[in-house]
Amino acid sequence: MSTALLALVSTFALVLAVELPDKTLVATLVLTTRFRAWPVFAGVSVAFAVQCVIAVLFGHVLTLLPENAVAGVVAALFGLGAFMLLREGFSRRGEGDEDAVRSGPAPATFLRSAMTSFGVLFAAEWGDASQLATAGLTARYGQPVAVAIGAFAALVAVAGLAVLLGSKIRSRIRPHLLQRGAGFVFAALALVALWQTVA
């Protein structure tokens, strides 16, 4: 398997696993209950595209550093992602992260609905585990286009599930278990990168 294909598949699988139990899914579900499906899907897809570009550019800049420094930064990114996911996965709080979209009556136009969806998801993705993963995998594989495609495809797949299935998907998955699993995967990737730093 080529490095680009491996980067694409790895990124898709990891980002998908991270985003299924994430606030991104919940926010998209809630937006879909307030607005028509197509404007929501269009808005969140554009937000994901912009955030993927930002994460890939950051990860690409990391590749300009010496190899040991890159491995150290990648280890830190994955370590931070593991901490965030495991903290959320083992927390006892409720799973309703709907506060980001509770405001006023829903605008009726396509543009206003799409812009609201874009704003909510663009803000929600800053510092998100999937953004850290995208930057880290870009630095690790040195394949920015493949990583960007994999991350964007995974994010759009999650948004598509949320839009198509609405609130039903929320009752069929166990977000905390998915967050825990993804957190352990992040921790393992952090250890691998840390090993490369000292090896």
Tab-separated table of C-alpha atoms in Angstrom:
chain	number	residue	atom	x	y	z
A	1	MET	CA	0.000	0.000	0.000
A	2	SER	CA	1.411	3.409	-0.950
A	3	THR	CA	2.136	5.998	1.731
A	4	ALA	CA	-0.554	8.341	0.358
A	5	LEU	CA	-3.227	5.617	0.425
A	6	LEU	CA	-2.155	4.526	3.906
A	7	ALA	CA	-2.343	8.147	5.080
A	8	LEU	CA	-5.808	8.589	3.558
A	9	VAL	CA	-7.238	5.357	5.009
A	10	SER	CA	-5.631	5.868	8.440
A	11	THR	CA	-6.876	9.441	8.648
A	12	PHE	CA	-10.385	8.502	7.554
A	13	ALA	CA	-10.635	5.672	10.109
A	14	LEU	CA	-9.217	7.685	12.991
A	15	VAL	CA	-11.203	10.872	12.350
A	16	LEU	CA	-14.409	8.870	11.860
A	17	ALA	CA	-13.889	7.081	15.186
A	18	VAL	CA	-13.148	10.380	16.938
A	19	GLU	CA	-16.074	12.294	15.448
A	20	LEU	CA	-18.880	9.745	15.929
A	21	PRO	CA	-19.155	10.410	19.676
A	22	ASP	CA	-18.113	14.056	19.427
A	23	LYS	CA	-19.960	17.356	19.869
A	24	THR	CA	-19.750	17.741	16.082
A	25	LEU	CA	-22.287	14.947	15.640
A	26	VAL	CA	-24.532	16.307	18.382
A	27	ALA	CA	-24.394	19.861	17.031
A	28	THR	CA	-25.255	18.642	13.530
A	29	LEU	CA	-28.163	16.583	14.899
A	30	VAL	CA	-29.521	19.607	16.737
A	31	LEU	CA	-29.054	21.887	13.727
A	32	THR	CA	-30.948	19.368	11.606
A	33	THR	CA	-33.896	19.539	13.993
A	34	ARG	CA	-33.977	23.341	13.652
A	35	PHE	CA	-33.243	23.822	9.933
A	36	ARG	CA	-33.763	21.963	6.680
A	37	ALA	CA	-31.229	19.202	6.013
A	38	TRP	CA	-29.511	20.553	2.879
A	39	PRO	CA	-28.524	23.969	4.257
A	40	VAL	CA	-27.175	22.298	7.398
A	41	PHE	CA	-25.180	19.775	5.385
A	42	ALA	CA	-23.808	22.495	3.083
A	43	GLY	CA	-22.818	24.736	5.993
A	44	VAL	CA	-21.109	22.057	8.051
A	45	SER	CA	-19.303	20.652	4.991
A	46	VAL	CA	-17.774	24.044	4.192
A	47	ALA	CA	-16.766	24.452	7.854
A	48	PHE	CA	-15.085	21.041	7.770
A	49	ALA	CA	-13.248	21.890	4.541
A	50	VAL	CA	-11.834	25.103	6.016
A	51	GLN	CA	-10.828	23.406	9.268
A	52	CYS	CA	-9.141	20.542	7.372
A	53	VAL	CA	-7.075	23.018	5.359
A	54	ILE	CA	-6.012	24.810	8.556
A	55	ALA	CA	-5.047	21.546	10.281
A	56	VAL	CA	-3.157	20.227	7.244
A	57	LEU	CA	-1.245	23.489	6.821
A	58	PHE	CA	-0.232	23.382	10.483
A	59	GLY	CA	0.841	19.748	10.139
A	60	HIS	CA	2.771	20.548	6.937
A	61	VAL	CA	4.670	23.347	8.689
A	62	LEU	CA	5.687	20.791	11.308
A	63	THR	CA	7.398	18.706	8.600
A	64	LEU	CA	9.898	21.551	8.098
A	65	LEU	CA	11.283	20.915	11.587
A	66	PRO	CA	13.999	18.328	12.320
A	67	GLU	CA	12.701	14.750	12.456
A	68	ASN	CA	13.045	14.363	16.240
A	69	ALA	CA	11.260	17.664	16.831
A	70	VAL	CA	8.417	16.619	14.527
A	71	ALA	CA	8.063	13.303	16.382
A	72	GLY	CA	7.973	15.214	19.687
A	73	VAL	CA	5.271	17.625	18.476
A	74	VAL	CA	3.242	14.747	16.993
A	75	ALA	CA	3.536	12.887	20.323
A	76	ALA	CA	2.309	16.001	22.144
A	77	LEU	CA	-0.626	16.466	19.724
A	78	PHE	CA	-1.736	12.855	20.059
A	79	GLY	CA	-1.157	12.964	23.815
A	80	LEU	CA	-3.394	16.021	24.098
A	81	GLY	CA	-6.017	14.339	21.905
A	82	ALA	CA	-5.864	11.194	24.060
A	83	PHE	CA	-6.307	13.257	27.218
A	84	MET	CA	-9.307	15.132	25.786
A	85	LEU	CA	-11.018	11.969	24.532
A	86	LEU	CA	-10.380	9.893	27.641
A	87	ARG	CA	-11.477	12.714	29.951
A	88	GLU	CA	-14.727	13.055	27.997
A	89	GLY	CA	-15.156	9.278	27.624
A	90	PHE	CA	-14.829	8.643	31.356
A	91	SER	CA	-16.771	11.716	32.513
A	92	ARG	CA	-20.137	11.255	34.179
A	93	ARG	CA	-21.740	14.343	32.672
A	94	GLY	CA	-24.832	14.167	30.487
A	95	GLU	CA	-24.372	13.786	26.792
A	96	GLY	CA	-26.461	16.777	25.668
A	97	ASP	CA	-24.067	19.291	24.109
A	98	GLU	CA	-26.800	21.344	22.557
A	99	ASP	CA	-25.919	24.693	24.102
A	100	ALA	CA	-24.020	25.782	20.990
A	101	VAL	CA	-27.221	25.996	18.966
A	102	ARG	CA	-29.863	27.157	21.463
A	103	SER	CA	-30.727	30.640	20.305
A	104	GLY	CA	-33.849	32.265	18.982
A	105	PRO	CA	-36.113	31.202	16.156
A	106	ALA	CA	-34.661	29.349	13.182
A	107	PRO	CA	-33.965	31.433	10.077
A	108	ALA	CA	-35.922	30.190	7.078
A	109	THR	CA	-33.603	30.945	4.149
A	110	PHE	CA	-31.044	28.502	2.786
A	111	LEU	CA	-28.203	31.009	3.171
A	112	ARG	CA	-28.999	31.934	6.785
A	113	SER	CA	-29.420	28.275	7.753
A	114	ALA	CA	-26.157	27.318	6.049
A	115	MET	CA	-24.270	30.263	7.582
A	116	THR	CA	-25.530	29.407	11.066
A	117	SER	CA	-24.502	25.788	10.581
A	118	PHE	CA	-21.098	26.882	9.279
A	119	GLY	CA	-20.536	29.149	12.278
A	120	VAL	CA	-21.516	26.557	14.866
A	121	LEU	CA	-19.362	23.793	13.391
A	122	PHE	CA	-16.415	26.040	12.523
A	123	ALA	CA	-16.260	27.156	16.161
A	124	ALA	CA	-16.788	23.618	17.482
A	125	GLU	CA	-13.863	22.201	15.500
A	126	TRP	CA	-11.164	24.547	16.908
A	127	GLY	CA	-8.779	22.470	18.998
A	128	ASP	CA	-10.953	19.413	18.471
A	129	ALA	CA	-9.389	15.952	18.635
A	130	SER	CA	-9.973	15.443	14.895
A	131	GLN	CA	-8.132	18.682	14.108
A	132	LEU	CA	-5.193	17.579	16.283
A	133	ALA	CA	-5.232	14.179	14.584
A	134	THR	CA	-5.252	15.760	11.122
A	135	ALA	CA	-2.267	17.970	11.959
A	136	GLY	CA	-0.400	15.082	13.582
A	137	LEU	CA	-1.027	12.657	10.722
A	138	THR	CA	0.041	15.271	8.172
A	139	ALA	CA	3.331	15.681	10.014
A	140	ARG	CA	3.728	11.932	10.445
A	141	TYR	CA	3.041	10.840	6.869
A	142	GLY	CA	4.114	13.955	4.946
A	143	GLN	CA	1.076	13.492	2.683
A	144	PRO	CA	-1.031	16.639	3.215
A	145	VAL	CA	-3.446	16.062	0.326
A	146	ALA	CA	-4.180	12.450	1.293
A	147	VAL	CA	-4.642	13.366	4.960
A	148	ALA	CA	-6.911	16.306	4.057
A	149	ILE	CA	-9.069	14.094	1.833
A	150	GLY	CA	-9.290	11.381	4.502
A	151	ALA	CA	-10.188	13.843	7.273
A	152	PHE	CA	-12.715	15.730	5.155
A	153	ALA	CA	-14.356	12.496	3.954
A	154	ALA	CA	-14.703	11.261	7.548
A	155	LEU	CA	-16.141	14.569	8.769
A	156	VAL	CA	-18.636	14.727	5.907
A	157	ALA	CA	-19.602	11.080	6.523
A	158	VAL	CA	-20.402	11.877	10.155
A	159	ALA	CA	-22.353	14.980	9.123
A	160	GLY	CA	-24.230	12.910	6.545
A	161	LEU	CA	-25.166	10.335	9.176
A	162	ALA	CA	-26.389	13.062	11.511
A	163	VAL	CA	-28.427	14.754	8.804
A	164	LEU	CA	-29.933	11.541	7.407
A	165	LEU	CA	-30.694	9.753	10.637
A	166	GLY	CA	-31.430	12.747	12.852
A	167	SER	CA	-31.909	12.019	16.507
A	168	LYS	CA	-32.244	8.235	15.952
A	169	ILE	CA	-28.486	7.764	15.674
A	170	ARG	CA	-28.017	9.219	19.150
A	171	SER	CA	-29.929	6.327	20.746
A	172	ARG	CA	-28.038	3.624	18.833
A	173	ILE	CA	-24.436	4.483	19.642
A	174	ARG	CA	-22.551	4.658	22.903
A	175	PRO	CA	-20.539	7.860	22.659
A	176	HIS	CA	-18.497	7.237	25.805
A	177	LEU	CA	-17.285	3.836	24.587
A	178	LEU	CA	-16.259	5.284	21.219
A	179	GLN	CA	-14.465	8.177	22.943
A	180	ARG	CA	-12.606	5.771	25.215
A	181	GLY	CA	-11.537	3.580	22.292
A	182	ALA	CA	-10.391	6.561	20.245
A	183	GLY	CA	-8.592	7.954	23.307
A	184	PHE	CA	-6.606	4.728	23.723
A	185	VAL	CA	-5.738	4.769	19.994
A	186	PHE	CA	-4.488	8.365	20.372
A	187	ALA	CA	-2.455	7.361	23.431
A	188	ALA	CA	-0.843	4.507	21.496
A	189	LEU	CA	0.010	6.842	18.611
A	190	ALA	CA	1.489	9.316	21.104
A	191	LEU	CA	3.693	6.561	22.566
A	192	VAL	CA	4.871	5.504	19.089
A	193	ALA	CA	5.764	9.102	18.222
A	194	LEU	CA	7.481	9.547	21.604
A	195	TRP	CA	9.516	6.398	20.963
A	196	GLN	CA	10.595	7.853	17.597
A	197	THR	CA	11.700	11.020	19.404
A	198	VAL	CA	14.116	9.193	21.704
A	199	ALA	CA	15.110	6.335	19.371
